[in-house]
Coordinates of C-alpha atoms and ligand atoms in Angstrom, one line a residue:
M1 CA 102.5 92.4 123.2
Q2 CA 105.9 94.2 123.1
I3 CA 107.1 96.8 124.9
Y4 CA 110.2 99.3 124.6
E5 CA 111.1 101.4 126.3
N6 CA 112.7 105.1 125.1
C7 CA 112.2 103.8 122.0
S8 CA 112.8 106.6 118.5
L9 CA 110.0 107.9 115.9
V10 CA 111.7 108.5 113.3
N11 CA 111.0 105.8 111.7
H12 CA 107.1 105.5 113.0
N13 CA 106.1 109.1 111.1
T14 CA 106.1 109.6 107.5
F15 CA 108.1 113.2 108.1
H16 CA 110.2 111.7 109.8
I17 CA 111.0 113.3 112.4
E18 CA 112.9 112.5 115.6
A19 CA 110.0 112.3 118.0
V20 CA 111.1 109.1 121.0
A21 CA 108.1 107.7 123.2
E22 CA 108.8 106.5 127.0
K23 CA 106.9 103.4 126.6
L24 CA 105.9 102.0 122.8
V25 CA 104.3 99.0 123.2
R26 CA 103.1 96.7 119.8
I27 CA 98.9 96.2 119.8
E28 CA 99.4 92.3 118.1
Q29 CA 96.1 90.3 119.6
E30 CA 92.7 92.5 120.7
K31 CA 93.9 91.7 124.5
D32 CA 96.4 93.4 124.2
I33 CA 95.4 96.4 123.7
L34 CA 92.6 95.6 127.1
T35 CA 96.2 94.8 129.3
V36 CA 97.4 98.0 128.2
L37 CA 94.5 100.5 128.3
A38 CA 93.3 98.7 132.2
F39 CA 96.4 100.6 133.2
N40 CA 96.0 103.3 131.4
Q41 CA 93.6 105.3 129.3
S42 CA 95.3 108.0 127.9
L43 CA 97.4 106.8 124.5
N44 CA 98.1 107.6 121.6
I45 CA 97.9 106.0 118.9
L46 CA 99.5 105.4 115.5
G47 CA 99.0 103.8 112.6
G48 CA 101.4 104.0 110.0
G49 CA 101.7 107.4 111.3
S50 CA 101.1 109.0 107.9
N51 CA 98.4 111.8 109.2
I52 CA 101.0 112.5 112.4
L53 CA 103.4 115.9 113.0
F54 CA 105.5 115.6 116.0
T55 CA 106.6 119.1 117.8
K56 CA 107.0 117.6 120.8
N57 CA 107.3 113.5 121.7
P58 CA 104.6 112.7 123.6
A59 CA 103.6 112.4 126.9
G60 CA 102.8 108.6 128.2
V61 CA 102.9 105.8 126.3
V62 CA 102.5 105.2 122.4
C63 CA 100.7 101.6 121.0
L64 CA 101.9 100.8 117.8
N65 CA 98.5 99.3 116.3
Q66 CA 99.7 96.1 114.7
L67 CA 95.8 94.6 114.7
K68 CA 95.8 92.2 111.0
G69 CA 94.3 89.8 109.4
I70 CA 91.7 89.5 106.9
T71 CA 88.4 88.2 107.1
I72 CA 85.3 87.3 104.1
L73 CA 82.0 88.6 106.8
E74 CA 79.6 88.0 103.8
E75 CA 79.3 87.7 99.9
N76 CA 76.7 86.7 97.2
N77 CA 76.6 87.5 93.2
D78 CA 77.2 91.3 93.6
F79 CA 79.4 92.1 97.2
V80 CA 81.0 91.4 99.6
R81 CA 82.0 91.8 102.6
V82 CA 85.5 92.1 104.4
E83 CA 86.1 92.2 107.6
F84 CA 90.5 94.0 107.9
G85 CA 91.8 94.2 110.9
S86 CA 93.0 98.5 112.1
G87 CA 97.3 97.7 111.6
E88 CA 96.3 96.4 108.2
V89 CA 98.3 98.6 105.2
W90 CA 95.7 100.7 103.6
H91 CA 97.1 98.8 100.7
D92 CA 98.2 96.3 100.6
C93 CA 94.6 96.2 101.7
V94 CA 93.7 97.3 97.9
L95 CA 95.5 95.5 96.5
W96 CA 94.1 92.1 98.0
A97 CA 90.6 93.4 97.1
I98 CA 92.3 94.3 93.2
D99 CA 93.8 90.7 92.6
R100 CA 90.5 88.7 93.6
G101 CA 87.5 91.2 91.3
Y102 CA 86.1 93.7 94.2
G103 CA 86.3 97.3 93.8
G104 CA 85.3 100.2 95.4
I105 CA 88.9 100.9 96.9
E106 CA 90.9 101.2 93.4
N107 CA 90.6 105.1 93.1
L108 CA 92.0 105.2 97.0
S109 CA 95.0 103.2 95.6
L110 CA 98.9 104.6 97.7
I111 CA 97.4 106.4 100.1
P112 CA 99.7 105.8 103.2
G113 CA 98.5 105.0 106.8
T114 CA 96.6 101.6 108.4
I115 CA 92.8 100.8 107.5
G116 CA 92.0 101.6 111.5
A117 CA 93.2 105.2 110.4
A118 CA 91.4 105.5 107.1
P119 CA 88.2 106.0 108.6
L120 CA 89.1 108.8 111.4
Q121 CA 89.5 111.3 108.2
N122 CA 87.3 109.3 105.9
I123 CA 90.7 109.1 103.8
G124 CA 90.0 110.1 99.8
A125 CA 91.2 110.2 96.2
Y126 CA 90.6 110.5 92.8
G127 CA 86.5 111.3 93.5
V128 CA 85.9 108.4 96.0
E129 CA 86.0 108.7 99.7
L130 CA 85.9 105.9 102.7
K131 CA 82.8 105.8 103.1
D132 CA 81.5 104.9 100.1
V133 CA 82.6 101.9 99.7
F134 CA 81.9 102.1 105.1
Y135 CA 79.8 99.2 105.5
S136 CA 80.8 99.2 109.5
L137 CA 83.2 99.2 112.4
N138 CA 84.2 97.9 115.9
A139 CA 86.5 99.9 118.6
I140 CA 86.8 99.3 122.1
H141 CA 86.0 102.0 124.6
R142 CA 89.2 103.3 126.0
S143 CA 87.7 103.6 130.0
T144 CA 84.3 101.5 129.7
L145 CA 87.1 98.6 128.0
E146 CA 83.4 98.1 126.2
H147 CA 83.6 96.7 122.5
H148 CA 81.4 99.0 120.3
T149 CA 80.0 98.6 116.6
F150 CA 79.2 101.6 114.4
S151 CA 77.3 101.6 111.3
K152 CA 78.3 104.3 107.9
E153 CA 75.7 106.3 109.6
Q154 CA 77.2 106.9 113.7
C155 CA 80.5 107.9 112.1
N156 CA 79.2 111.0 110.6
F157 CA 81.7 110.8 107.7
G158 CA 82.1 114.1 105.5
Y159 CA 85.1 116.2 103.6
R160 CA 88.0 114.8 106.0
E161 CA 85.7 114.0 108.8
S162 CA 84.1 111.4 110.8
V163 CA 82.6 111.9 114.3
F164 CA 86.6 109.9 115.3
K165 CA 88.2 113.4 115.1
H166 CA 85.0 115.6 117.5
A167 CA 82.6 114.1 119.8
L168 CA 85.0 110.9 120.0
K169 CA 88.1 112.2 119.9
N170 CA 89.8 110.2 121.4
Q171 CA 87.7 107.8 122.8
Y172 CA 87.8 104.8 120.8
F173 CA 90.9 102.2 120.1
I174 CA 89.6 100.9 116.4
T175 CA 90.0 97.6 116.2
S176 CA 89.1 96.9 112.8
V177 CA 86.7 97.8 109.8
T178 CA 84.6 95.8 107.8
L179 CA 84.5 96.9 104.0
E180 CA 81.8 96.3 101.2
L181 CA 83.3 95.6 97.3
S182 CA 81.9 95.7 94.8
K183 CA 81.7 92.3 92.8
K184 CA 80.3 93.9 89.9
P185 CA 82.4 97.3 90.0
V186 CA 82.0 100.8 88.5
I187 CA 84.7 102.3 87.1
R188 CA 85.5 105.4 88.3
T189 CA 87.5 107.3 85.9
D190 CA 85.3 110.9 85.8
Y191 CA 88.5 112.9 88.2
G192 CA 90.6 114.8 87.1
S193 CA 93.6 113.3 85.0
I194 CA 92.2 109.2 85.5
L195 CA 91.2 108.8 81.9
D196 CA 94.7 110.6 80.2
E197 CA 96.2 107.8 81.7
L198 CA 95.4 105.1 81.1
K199 CA 94.8 106.2 76.9
A200 CA 98.1 107.8 78.2
M201 CA 99.4 103.5 79.2
H202 CA 97.6 102.4 76.4
C203 CA 94.2 101.1 78.1
H204 CA 91.3 100.3 75.9
E205 CA 87.5 100.4 77.6
P206 CA 86.6 98.5 79.3
Y207 CA 89.3 98.9 81.7
S208 CA 89.2 97.2 84.8
I209 CA 89.7 97.9 88.8
K210 CA 93.3 96.7 88.4
Q211 CA 95.1 99.3 85.0
V212 CA 91.8 102.0 87.2
S213 CA 94.7 101.2 89.9
D214 CA 97.9 101.3 88.6
A215 CA 96.2 105.2 87.1
V216 CA 96.7 106.3 90.2
I217 CA 99.2 105.1 91.3
R218 CA 101.1 106.5 87.9
I219 CA 99.6 109.9 89.1
R220 CA 100.0 110.0 92.4
S221 CA 103.8 108.9 92.6
S222 CA 103.6 112.4 89.6
K223 CA 102.8 114.5 91.8
L224 CA 103.6 113.1 95.4
P225 CA 107.0 113.0 96.4
D226 CA 107.0 109.3 98.1
P227 CA 107.5 109.6 102.7
K228 CA 111.0 106.6 101.6
D229 CA 112.0 109.6 99.9
I230 CA 111.5 112.7 101.1
G231 CA 109.5 113.1 104.5
N232 CA 105.8 113.8 103.9
A233 CA 102.1 113.1 105.0
G234 CA 100.7 113.7 102.3
S235 CA 98.3 117.0 102.0
F236 CA 99.7 118.8 104.5
F237 CA 96.0 121.5 104.1
K238 CA 92.2 121.4 103.8
N239 CA 90.8 122.4 101.2
P240 CA 88.1 125.1 102.0
V241 CA 84.9 125.7 101.2
I242 CA 84.1 129.6 101.5
S243 CA 79.8 130.7 101.4
Q244 CA 78.7 131.5 97.6
E245 CA 79.0 135.6 98.0
H246 CA 83.0 135.1 99.3
F247 CA 83.1 133.3 96.0
N248 CA 82.0 135.7 94.4
Q249 CA 83.5 138.3 95.2
L250 CA 87.0 136.9 94.9
K251 CA 86.7 135.9 91.2
N252 CA 86.5 139.7 90.6
T253 CA 90.2 139.7 91.5
F254 CA 91.1 136.5 90.7
H255 CA 90.1 135.3 87.8
N256 CA 91.3 131.7 86.3
M257 CA 90.6 130.6 90.8
P258 CA 89.8 127.2 90.3
S259 CA 86.3 126.1 92.4
Y260 CA 83.8 123.0 92.7
P261 CA 80.2 123.0 94.1
A262 CA 80.7 121.9 97.8
P263 CA 77.0 121.0 100.0
D264 CA 77.3 124.0 101.9
G265 CA 79.2 126.3 99.1
V266 CA 81.9 126.4 97.1
K267 CA 84.8 124.3 97.7
I268 CA 88.9 126.8 96.3
P269 CA 91.6 123.9 96.2
A270 CA 94.1 124.9 99.8
A271 CA 97.1 123.9 97.0
W272 CA 96.3 127.2 94.2
L273 CA 95.9 129.3 97.8
I274 CA 99.0 128.0 98.9
E275 CA 100.9 128.3 94.8
Q276 CA 98.9 131.6 94.3
C277 CA 101.0 133.1 98.0
G278 CA 104.6 132.3 96.2
W279 CA 105.0 128.4 98.6
K280 CA 104.8 126.1 95.6
G281 CA 108.8 124.7 95.6
F282 CA 109.8 127.1 98.9
K283 CA 112.6 126.2 100.4
E284 CA 114.6 126.2 103.6
G285 CA 117.5 125.0 105.8
N286 CA 116.0 121.5 105.3
Y287 CA 112.2 121.8 105.2
G288 CA 109.5 123.4 102.3
V289 CA 106.9 123.4 100.3
H290 CA 106.9 119.8 97.3
P291 CA 107.5 121.4 94.2
K292 CA 104.7 119.0 92.6
Q293 CA 101.9 120.1 95.0
A294 CA 101.9 122.3 97.1
L295 CA 99.1 121.2 99.7
V296 CA 101.9 118.9 100.1
L297 CA 105.0 119.7 103.0
V298 CA 108.5 118.2 103.1
N299 CA 111.3 117.3 105.5
Y300 CA 114.0 117.1 103.4
G301 CA 116.2 115.7 106.5
G302 CA 117.3 115.6 110.1
S303 CA 114.3 119.3 110.6
S304 CA 112.3 119.4 113.9
G305 CA 108.2 118.7 114.1
E306 CA 108.2 122.9 115.4
Q307 CA 109.9 123.8 111.9
L308 CA 107.5 122.8 109.9
Y309 CA 104.3 123.8 112.0
H310 CA 105.7 127.1 112.2
L311 CA 105.7 127.7 107.8
S312 CA 102.6 125.9 108.3
E313 CA 101.3 128.4 110.3
R314 CA 103.1 131.0 108.1
I315 CA 101.4 129.9 104.9
I316 CA 98.4 129.7 106.8
Q317 CA 98.4 133.9 107.0
S318 CA 100.0 134.7 103.4
V319 CA 96.4 133.0 102.6
L320 CA 94.7 134.8 105.1
D321 CA 96.2 138.2 104.6
K322 CA 95.6 137.9 100.8
F323 CA 92.3 136.1 100.4
Q324 CA 90.8 136.1 103.0
I325 CA 90.5 131.8 104.3
T326 CA 91.5 130.9 106.8
L327 CA 93.8 126.7 105.8
H328 CA 93.5 124.4 108.2
R329 CA 95.6 121.2 108.9
E330 CA 94.2 118.1 107.7
V331 CA 97.7 116.4 109.4
N332 CA 97.1 115.9 113.3
V333 CA 99.5 117.4 115.9
W334 CA 100.7 115.8 117.8
Ligands
EPU1 N1 97.2 122.3 91.8 C1 97.7 124.0 92.0 N2 98.9 124.2 92.5 C2 99.2 122.3 93.1 C3 98.2 121.8 93.1 C4 96.9 121.3 92.2 O1 97.0 124.5 91.6 O2 100.3 122.4 93.1 C5 95.2 122.6 92.0 C6 94.9 122.5 90.1 O3 94.3 123.5 90.2 C7 94.3 121.2 91.0 C8 93.9 121.0 91.8 O4 94.2 122.3 92.7 O5 93.5 121.1 89.4 C9 93.6 120.0 92.3 O6 94.4 119.7 92.6 P1 94.3 117.9 92.8 O7 93.6 117.4 91.5 O8 95.9 117.6 93.3 O9 93.4 117.5 94.7 P2 94.1 118.6 95.3 O10 92.9 119.1 96.0 O11 94.7 118.7 95.8 C10 93.0 116.3 97.0 C11 93.7 115.1 97.8 C12 94.1 114.4 97.9 C13 93.8 113.3 96.7 C14 93.5 115.1 96.0 C15 93.2 113.8 94.8 C16 92.6 116.6 100.0 C17 93.2 119.0 101.4 N3 93.8 116.2 99.1 O12 94.0 117.2 96.3 O13 94.7 113.7 99.1 O14 94.9 112.5 96.4 O15 93.1 115.4 95.8 O16 91.8 113.0 94.8 O17 91.8 117.2 99.5 C18 96.1 113.3 101.0 O18 95.2 113.6 102.2 O19 97.3 113.1 102.2 C19 95.6 113.1 99.6 C20 96.7 113.6 98.9

């Protein structure tokens, strides 16, 4: 365990916002978190910092999760259950699985962040969500220090949702996540432009998980800014779900409004709504809306969290005025 005082967090959040942690603790082993929790239960836990907007300096101790390790727990001819330390980098785990021919997470290639953050918002992309491969997770209760194992059902996953964002918010420190990966992968190319990309890559059926991963990497790199170059946290908002009745009304005016069926209504791409309000490519000072994906707010360098937050408020208001739809942030505001 290492402790740093008055530590800059600029390299610990993908928005590259300047914020300072009074105390930053690197959690390298499970006993480190027990030690820190014994003295302080109101911790701020930081993984890859890829879904956070700092609008002020975090109060109290910031824990940088560095719990590593990849262990095969169980396997047969069909599947393998793998336990990943929660501080492992998500994309490294995807590459680890692909190297061994284990399928299930190739469509989730290049998502920034750590394994431990993935269940919080049930990360998803290109037709696959974490819940599709999730088996269980281990966590430590922040006040009782007890160890708990959560099954998939107990995590209550939904679209960008889990129990850890609601009833159990800030109550647990996730130490490891176990995924069930397939030794006989089912290739998922039905979402969006994956098939077109595979063809552009001159790949032929049957496609391999490596080819699907490469296609996803190519699509993401062409549409989403790399946080190494431009500060951002991926999708800033969730795609809203509206009632069928509301959708029918809007469709009368906005004939080309894209939509997807959702269990409790109709899902509308937030990017489309934001673009229709004229925000795509908007730039003011050092921040704005990405020119290629209207769902992504960007810090071109030196902007503050408050400025980006204020921009998100303006976007929410204009979408509300034009479509009577309230956008909700996917990014956690600290
Ligand atoms: N669209 C626009 N304008 C844009 C971008 C998109 O009108 O600037 C419309 C198009 O109609 C397009 C539709 O939105 O067909 C959907 O776009 P896209 O396939 O890019 O997906 P998305 O709904 O905008 C979601 C996830 C992304 C994930 C992609 C691909 C959310 C909040 N976002 O975006 O996740 O990569 O699907 O599966 O669900 C992230 O969470 O950080 C993230 C990038």
